[in-house]
Amino acid sequence: MQHLAEREARLNLSQPEAVLAQRPGWDSETPLSLLNVIRNSEEMLSKPARQAWRALALFEPKPNSFSEAAALAVCGEGTRALDALVDASLIEVNERGRYEVHPVVRDYGRSKLMEEASDIRFVHYFAEWIVTHSKEWTLVELEAESVFAALTLANEAELFGPYMRGSECVLRIFGVAG
């Protein structure tokens, strides 16, 4: 089980299959693995949905969740792309109407993430979000993981303006700064 802590090991889990049980469009040598199933799902997406999914891989995986407004701001696509991802089971909608991404699906999306613009949208959205909603404790609790992920990314990417605004606000919320 220790080896499943690595992204590549999780994605390459497979199960042998009889030739008759193979999926349409897959050759007989293609094993039924998480990687191949996810890759097949990705190939069936439109380009906007594929880009949206890769951008949404910036969010922390389940049990974390995120709002539709956050998803739209970060992915830079419309609701049609989000609907396609839900239809393909690449993201889920929980009982509170918030989106979630499974850890393995997120791993694959992150391995394909190459668009710096998504990182910048993620950082700016949550830096502004925390400033705007700092007194709404219930919302802050729901978005805390995403806020912290955005601040970490801002620091790593040397986006110091949003990093400072967001960090100062977080420190005020938790009573650390005057």
Coordinates of N, CA and C in Angstrom, one line a residue:
M1 N 0.8 -1.2 0.0 CA 0.0 0.0 0.0 C 0.9 1.3 0.0
Q2 N 2.1 1.2 0.5 CA 3.0 2.3 0.6 C 3.2 2.9 -0.8
H3 N 3.3 2.1 -1.8 CA 3.6 2.6 -3.1 C 2.5 3.4 -3.7
L4 N 1.3 3.3 -3.2 CA 0.1 4.0 -3.7 C 0.2 5.5 -3.3
A5 N 1.1 5.8 -2.4 CA 1.3 7.2 -2.0 C 1.9 8.0 -3.2
E6 N 2.4 7.4 -4.2 CA 3.0 8.1 -5.3 C 2.0 8.2 -6.4
R7 N 1.9 9.4 -7.0 CA 0.9 9.7 -8.1 C 1.0 8.7 -9.2
E8 N 2.2 8.4 -9.7 CA 2.4 7.5 -10.9 C 1.9 6.1 -10.5
A9 N 2.1 5.6 -9.3 CA 1.6 4.3 -9.0 C 0.1 4.2 -8.9
R10 N -0.5 5.3 -8.4 CA -2.0 5.3 -8.4 C -2.6 5.3 -9.8
L11 N -2.0 6.1 -10.7 CA -2.5 6.2 -12.0 C -2.3 4.9 -12.9
N12 N -1.3 4.1 -12.5 CA -1.0 2.9 -13.3 C -1.6 1.7 -12.7
L13 N -2.5 1.8 -11.7 CA -3.3 0.6 -11.3 C -4.0 0.0 -12.4
S14 N -3.9 -1.3 -12.6 CA -4.6 -1.9 -13.7 C -5.2 -3.3 -13.4
Q15 N -6.0 -3.8 -14.3 CA -6.7 -5.0 -14.1 C -6.7 -5.8 -15.4
P16 N -6.2 -7.0 -15.4 CA -6.2 -7.8 -16.7 C -7.7 -8.0 -17.1
E17 N -7.9 -8.0 -18.4 CA -9.2 -8.2 -19.0 C -9.2 -9.1 -20.1
A18 N -10.3 -9.9 -20.3 CA -10.4 -10.7 -21.4 C -10.6 -9.9 -22.7
V19 N -10.3 -10.4 -23.8 CA -10.4 -9.6 -25.0 C -11.8 -9.2 -25.3
L20 N -12.8 -10.0 -25.0 CA -14.2 -9.7 -25.2 C -14.7 -8.5 -24.3
A21 N -14.0 -8.4 -23.2 CA -14.4 -7.3 -22.3 C -13.8 -6.0 -22.5
Q22 N -12.9 -5.9 -23.5 CA -12.2 -4.7 -23.8 C -13.2 -3.6 -24.2
R23 N -12.8 -2.4 -24.0 CA -13.6 -1.2 -24.3 C -13.5 -0.9 -25.8
P24 N -14.7 -0.4 -26.3 CA -14.6 0.0 -27.7 C -13.6 1.0 -28.0
G25 N -12.9 0.9 -29.1 CA -11.8 1.8 -29.5 C -10.5 1.6 -28.8
W26 N -10.4 0.6 -27.9 CA -9.1 0.3 -27.3 C -8.6 -1.0 -27.9
D27 N -7.3 -1.0 -28.2 CA -6.7 -2.2 -28.7 C -6.6 -3.3 -27.6
S28 N -6.4 -4.5 -28.0 CA -6.4 -5.6 -27.1 C -5.2 -5.6 -26.1
E29 N -4.2 -4.8 -26.5 CA -3.0 -4.6 -25.6 C -3.2 -3.6 -24.5
T30 N -4.2 -2.7 -24.6 CA -4.4 -1.6 -23.7 C -5.0 -2.2 -22.4
P31 N -4.3 -2.1 -21.3 CA -4.9 -2.7 -20.1 C -6.0 -1.7 -19.5
L32 N -6.9 -2.3 -18.8 CA -7.9 -1.5 -18.1 C -7.2 -0.9 -16.8
S33 N -6.7 0.3 -16.9 CA -6.0 0.9 -15.8 C -6.7 2.3 -15.5
L34 N -6.5 2.8 -14.3 CA -7.0 4.1 -14.0 C -6.5 5.2 -15.0
L35 N -5.2 5.1 -15.3 CA -4.6 6.0 -16.3 C -5.3 6.0 -17.6
N36 N -5.5 4.8 -18.1 CA -6.2 4.6 -19.4 C -7.6 5.1 -19.4
V37 N -8.3 4.8 -18.4 CA -9.7 5.2 -18.3 C -9.8 6.7 -18.2
I38 N -9.0 7.3 -17.4 CA -9.0 8.8 -17.3 C -8.5 9.4 -18.6
R39 N -7.5 8.9 -19.2 CA -7.0 9.4 -20.5 C -8.1 9.3 -21.5
N40 N -8.9 8.2 -21.6 CA -10.0 8.0 -22.5 C -11.0 9.1 -22.3
S41 N -11.4 9.3 -21.0 CA -12.3 10.4 -20.6 C -11.9 11.7 -21.1
E42 N -10.6 12.0 -20.9 CA -10.0 13.3 -21.3 C -10.1 13.5 -22.9
E43 N -9.8 12.4 -23.6 CA -9.9 12.5 -25.1 C -11.3 12.8 -25.6
M44 N -12.3 12.4 -24.8 CA -13.7 12.7 -25.3 C -14.2 14.1 -25.0
L45 N -13.4 14.8 -24.2 CA -13.8 16.2 -23.8 C -13.5 17.2 -24.9
S46 N -14.3 18.2 -25.0 CA -14.0 19.4 -25.9 C -12.7 20.1 -25.3
K47 N -12.1 20.9 -26.2 CA -10.9 21.6 -25.8 C -11.1 22.5 -24.6
P48 N -12.2 23.3 -24.6 CA -12.5 24.1 -23.4 C -12.7 23.3 -22.1
A49 N -13.4 22.1 -22.2 CA -13.6 21.3 -21.0 C -12.3 20.7 -20.5
R50 N -11.4 20.3 -21.5 CA -10.1 19.8 -21.1 C -9.3 20.8 -20.4
Q51 N -9.3 22.0 -20.9 CA -8.5 23.1 -20.3 C -9.1 23.4 -18.9
A52 N -10.4 23.4 -18.8 CA -11.1 23.7 -17.5 C -10.7 22.6 -16.5
W53 N -10.7 21.4 -16.9 CA -10.3 20.3 -16.0 C -8.9 20.4 -15.5
R54 N -8.0 20.7 -16.4 CA -6.6 20.9 -16.0 C -6.4 22.1 -15.0
A55 N -7.2 23.1 -15.2 CA -7.1 24.3 -14.3 C -7.7 23.9 -12.9
L56 N -8.8 23.1 -12.9 CA -9.4 22.8 -11.7 C -8.6 21.8 -10.8
A57 N -7.6 21.2 -11.4 CA -6.6 20.4 -10.7 C -5.8 21.2 -9.7
L58 N -5.9 22.5 -9.8 CA -5.2 23.4 -8.8 C -5.9 23.3 -7.4
F59 N -7.2 22.9 -7.4 CA -7.9 22.8 -6.2 C -7.5 21.6 -5.4
E60 N -7.5 21.6 -4.1 CA -7.3 20.5 -3.3 C -8.3 19.4 -3.5
P61 N -8.0 18.1 -3.4 CA -8.9 17.1 -3.7 C -9.9 16.9 -2.6
K62 N -10.9 16.0 -2.9 CA -11.9 15.6 -1.8 C -11.1 15.2 -0.6
P63 N -11.6 15.6 0.6 CA -12.9 16.1 0.9 C -13.1 17.6 0.7
N64 N -12.0 18.3 0.2 CA -12.2 19.7 -0.1 C -13.2 19.9 -1.2
S65 N -13.9 21.0 -1.1 CA -14.8 21.4 -2.2 C -14.7 22.8 -2.6
F66 N -15.2 23.2 -3.7 CA -15.1 24.6 -4.1 C -16.4 25.0 -4.8
S67 N -16.6 26.3 -4.8 CA -17.9 26.9 -5.4 C -17.8 27.0 -6.9
E68 N -19.0 27.1 -7.5 CA -19.0 27.3 -9.0 C -18.3 28.6 -9.4
A69 N -18.5 29.6 -8.6 CA -17.9 30.9 -8.9 C -16.4 30.8 -8.9
A70 N -15.8 30.0 -7.9 CA -14.4 29.8 -7.9 C -13.9 29.0 -9.1
A71 N -14.7 27.9 -9.4 CA -14.4 27.1 -10.6 C -14.4 27.9 -11.9
L72 N -15.4 28.7 -12.1 CA -15.5 29.5 -13.3 C -14.3 30.5 -13.4
A73 N -14.0 31.2 -12.3 CA -12.9 32.2 -12.2 C -11.6 31.5 -12.5
V74 N -11.3 30.3 -12.0 CA -10.0 29.7 -12.2 C -9.9 29.1 -13.5
C75 N -10.9 28.4 -14.0 CA -10.8 27.7 -15.3 C -10.9 28.6 -16.5
G76 N -11.5 29.8 -16.3 CA -11.6 30.7 -17.5 C -12.5 30.2 -18.6
E77 N -13.4 29.3 -18.3 CA -14.3 28.8 -19.2 C -15.7 28.9 -18.7
G78 N -16.7 28.6 -19.4 CA -18.1 28.8 -19.0 C -18.7 27.6 -18.3
T79 N -19.9 27.7 -17.9 CA -20.6 26.6 -17.3 C -20.7 25.3 -18.1
R80 N -20.7 25.5 -19.4 CA -20.8 24.3 -20.3 C -19.6 23.4 -20.1
A81 N -18.4 24.0 -19.9 CA -17.2 23.1 -19.6 C -17.4 22.4 -18.3
L82 N -17.9 23.1 -17.3 CA -18.1 22.4 -16.0 C -19.1 21.3 -16.1
D83 N -20.2 21.6 -16.8 CA -21.2 20.5 -17.0 C -20.6 19.3 -17.7
A84 N -19.8 19.5 -18.7 CA -19.1 18.4 -19.4 C -18.2 17.6 -18.5
L85 N -17.6 18.3 -17.6 CA -16.7 17.6 -16.6 C -17.5 16.7 -15.6
V86 N -18.7 17.3 -15.2 CA -19.6 16.6 -14.3 C -20.1 15.3 -15.0
D87 N -20.6 15.6 -16.3 CA -21.1 14.5 -17.1 C -20.1 13.3 -17.3
A88 N -18.8 13.7 -17.4 CA -17.8 12.7 -17.6 C -17.3 12.1 -16.3
S89 N -17.9 12.6 -15.2 CA -17.5 12.1 -13.8 C -16.0 12.5 -13.5
L90 N -15.5 13.6 -14.1 CA -14.2 14.0 -13.7 C -14.2 15.0 -12.6
I91 N -15.3 15.6 -12.4 CA -15.5 16.4 -11.1 C -16.9 16.0 -10.7
E92 N -17.2 16.2 -9.4 CA -18.5 15.9 -8.8 C -19.1 17.1 -8.2
V93 N -20.4 17.0 -8.0 CA -21.2 18.1 -7.3 C -21.7 17.4 -6.0
N94 N -21.3 18.0 -4.8 CA -21.7 17.4 -3.6 C -23.1 17.8 -3.1
E95 N -23.5 17.3 -2.0 CA -24.9 17.6 -1.5 C -25.1 19.1 -1.2
R96 N -24.1 19.9 -1.1 CA -24.2 21.3 -0.8 C -24.1 22.1 -2.1
G97 N -24.0 21.4 -3.3 CA -23.9 22.1 -4.6 C -22.5 22.6 -4.9
R98 N -21.5 22.1 -4.2 CA -20.1 22.5 -4.4 C -19.4 21.4 -5.2
Y99 N -18.4 21.8 -5.9 CA -17.7 20.9 -6.7 C -16.6 20.2 -5.9
E100 N -16.3 19.0 -6.3 CA -15.2 18.2 -5.7 C -14.4 17.5 -6.8
V101 N -13.2 17.2 -6.6 CA -12.4 16.5 -7.5 C -11.7 15.3 -6.8
H102 N -11.8 14.1 -7.3 CA -11.2 12.9 -6.7 C -9.7 13.1 -6.8
P103 N -9.0 12.6 -5.7 CA -7.5 12.7 -5.7 C -6.8 12.2 -6.9
V104 N -7.2 11.0 -7.4 CA -6.5 10.4 -8.6 C -6.8 11.2 -9.8
V105 N -8.0 11.6 -10.0 CA -8.4 12.5 -11.2 C -7.6 13.8 -11.1
R106 N -7.5 14.3 -9.9 CA -6.7 15.6 -9.7 C -5.2 15.3 -10.1
D107 N -4.7 14.2 -9.7 CA -3.3 13.9 -10.0 C -3.1 13.9 -11.5
Y108 N -4.0 13.3 -12.2 CA -3.8 13.2 -13.7 C -3.9 14.7 -14.3
G109 N -4.9 15.4 -13.8 CA -5.1 16.8 -14.3 C -3.8 17.6 -14.0
R110 N -3.3 17.5 -12.8 CA -2.0 18.2 -12.4 C -0.9 17.8 -13.3
S111 N -0.8 16.6 -13.7 CA 0.3 16.1 -14.5 C 0.2 16.7 -15.9
K112 N -1.0 17.2 -16.3 CA -1.2 17.8 -17.6 C -1.2 19.3 -17.6
L113 N -1.2 19.9 -16.4 CA -1.4 21.3 -16.2 C -0.1 22.1 -16.7
M114 N -0.3 22.9 -17.7 CA 0.8 23.6 -18.3 C 0.5 25.1 -18.4
E115 N -0.7 25.5 -18.1 CA -1.1 26.9 -18.4 C -0.9 27.7 -17.1
E116 N 0.1 28.6 -17.2 CA 0.4 29.5 -16.1 C -0.7 30.5 -15.8
A117 N -1.5 30.8 -16.8 CA -2.7 31.7 -16.6 C -3.6 31.1 -15.6
S118 N -3.8 29.8 -15.5 CA -4.7 29.2 -14.5 C -4.1 29.4 -13.1
D119 N -2.8 29.3 -13.0 CA -2.2 29.6 -11.7 C -2.5 31.0 -11.2
I120 N -2.3 31.9 -12.2 CA -2.5 33.3 -11.8 C -3.9 33.6 -11.5
R121 N -4.9 33.0 -12.3 CA -6.3 33.2 -12.0 C -6.6 32.7 -10.6
F122 N -6.1 31.5 -10.3 CA -6.3 30.8 -9.0 C -5.8 31.7 -7.8
V123 N -4.6 32.2 -7.9 CA -4.0 33.1 -6.9 C -4.8 34.4 -6.7
H124 N -5.1 35.0 -7.8 CA -5.8 36.3 -7.8 C -7.2 36.2 -7.2
Y125 N -7.9 35.1 -7.7 CA -9.3 34.9 -7.3 C -9.3 34.8 -5.7
F126 N -8.5 33.9 -5.2 CA -8.6 33.6 -3.8 C -8.0 34.7 -2.9
A127 N -7.0 35.4 -3.4 CA -6.5 36.6 -2.7 C -7.5 37.6 -2.5
E128 N -8.3 37.9 -3.6 CA -9.4 38.9 -3.5 C -10.6 38.3 -2.8
W129 N -10.8 37.0 -2.9 CA -11.9 36.4 -2.2 C -11.8 36.5 -0.7
I130 N -10.6 36.2 -0.2 CA -10.5 36.2 1.3 C -10.6 37.7 1.8
V131 N -10.2 38.7 1.0 CA -10.3 40.0 1.5 C -11.8 40.4 1.5
T132 N -12.5 40.0 0.5 CA -14.0 40.4 0.4 C -14.8 39.6 1.4
H133 N -14.5 38.4 1.7 CA -15.3 37.5 2.5 C -14.8 37.3 3.9
S134 N -13.8 38.1 4.4 CA -13.1 37.8 5.6 C -14.0 37.7 6.8
K135 N -15.2 38.4 6.8 CA -16.0 38.4 8.0 C -17.1 37.3 7.9
E136 N -17.1 36.6 6.8 CA -18.2 35.5 6.6 C -17.6 34.2 7.0
W137 N -17.6 33.9 8.3 CA -16.9 32.7 8.9 C -17.2 31.4 8.2
T138 N -18.5 31.2 8.0 CA -18.9 29.9 7.4 C -18.3 29.8 6.0
L139 N -18.3 30.8 5.2 CA -17.6 30.7 3.9 C -16.1 30.6 4.0
V140 N -15.5 31.3 4.9 CA -14.1 31.2 5.1 C -13.7 29.8 5.4
E141 N -14.5 29.1 6.3 CA -14.2 27.7 6.6 C -14.3 26.8 5.4
L142 N -15.3 27.1 4.6 CA -15.5 26.2 3.4 C -14.3 26.4 2.4
E143 N -13.8 27.6 2.2 CA -12.8 27.9 1.2 C -11.4 27.9 1.8
A144 N -11.2 27.6 3.1 CA -9.9 27.7 3.7 C -8.8 27.0 2.9
E145 N -9.1 25.7 2.6 CA -8.0 24.9 1.9 C -7.6 25.6 0.6
S146 N -8.6 26.1 -0.2 CA -8.3 26.7 -1.4 C -7.5 28.0 -1.2
V147 N -7.9 28.8 -0.2 CA -7.1 30.0 0.1 C -5.7 29.7 0.5
F148 N -5.5 28.7 1.3 CA -4.1 28.4 1.7 C -3.3 27.8 0.5
A149 N -4.0 27.0 -0.4 CA -3.3 26.5 -1.6 C -2.9 27.7 -2.5
A150 N -3.8 28.7 -2.6 CA -3.5 29.9 -3.5 C -2.4 30.7 -2.9
L151 N -2.3 30.8 -1.6 CA -1.3 31.6 -1.0 C 0.1 30.9 -1.1
T152 N 0.1 29.6 -1.0 CA 1.3 28.8 -1.2 C 1.8 28.9 -2.6
L153 N 0.8 28.8 -3.6 CA 1.2 29.0 -5.0 C 1.7 30.4 -5.3
A154 N 1.1 31.4 -4.7 CA 1.5 32.8 -4.9 C 2.9 33.0 -4.4
N155 N 3.2 32.4 -3.3 CA 4.6 32.5 -2.7 C 5.6 31.8 -3.7
E156 N 5.3 30.6 -4.1 CA 6.2 29.8 -5.0 C 6.4 30.5 -6.3
A157 N 5.3 31.1 -6.8 CA 5.4 31.8 -8.1 C 5.8 33.2 -8.0
E158 N 6.2 33.7 -6.8 CA 6.6 35.0 -6.6 C 5.6 36.1 -7.0
L159 N 4.3 35.8 -6.8 CA 3.3 36.7 -7.0 C 3.0 37.4 -5.7
F160 N 3.9 38.3 -5.3 CA 3.9 38.9 -4.0 C 2.8 39.8 -3.7
G161 N 2.2 40.5 -4.6 CA 1.1 41.4 -4.3 C -0.1 40.6 -3.8
P162 N -0.6 39.7 -4.5 CA -1.7 38.9 -4.0 C -1.3 38.1 -2.8
Y163 N -0.1 37.6 -2.7 CA 0.4 36.9 -1.5 C 0.3 37.8 -0.3
M164 N 0.8 39.0 -0.4 CA 0.7 39.9 0.8 C -0.7 40.2 1.2
R165 N -1.5 40.6 0.2 CA -2.9 41.0 0.5 C -3.7 39.8 1.2
G166 N -3.5 38.6 0.6 CA -4.2 37.5 1.1 C -3.7 37.1 2.5
S167 N -2.4 37.1 2.6 CA -1.7 36.7 3.9 C -2.1 37.6 5.0
E168 N -2.1 38.9 4.8 CA -2.4 39.9 5.8 C -3.9 39.7 6.2
C169 N -4.7 39.4 5.3 CA -6.1 39.2 5.6 C -6.3 37.9 6.5
V170 N -5.6 36.8 6.1 CA -5.7 35.6 6.9 C -5.2 35.8 8.3
L171 N -4.1 36.5 8.4 CA -3.5 36.8 9.7 C -4.5 37.6 10.6
R172 N -5.2 38.6 10.0 CA -6.2 39.3 10.7 C -7.4 38.4 11.1
I173 N -7.8 37.6 10.3 CA -8.9 36.7 10.6 C -8.6 35.8 11.8
F174 N -7.4 35.3 11.8 CA -7.1 34.4 12.9 C -6.4 35.2 14.1
G175 N -6.5 36.5 14.1 CA -6.1 37.3 15.2 C -4.6 37.4 15.5
V176 N -3.8 37.1 14.5 CA -2.4 37.1 14.7 C -1.8 38.5 14.5
A177 N -2.4 39.2 13.6 CA -1.9 40.6 13.3 C -2.9 41.6 13.8
G178 N -2.3 42.8 14.1 CA -3.2 43.9 14.6 C -3.9 44.5 13.5

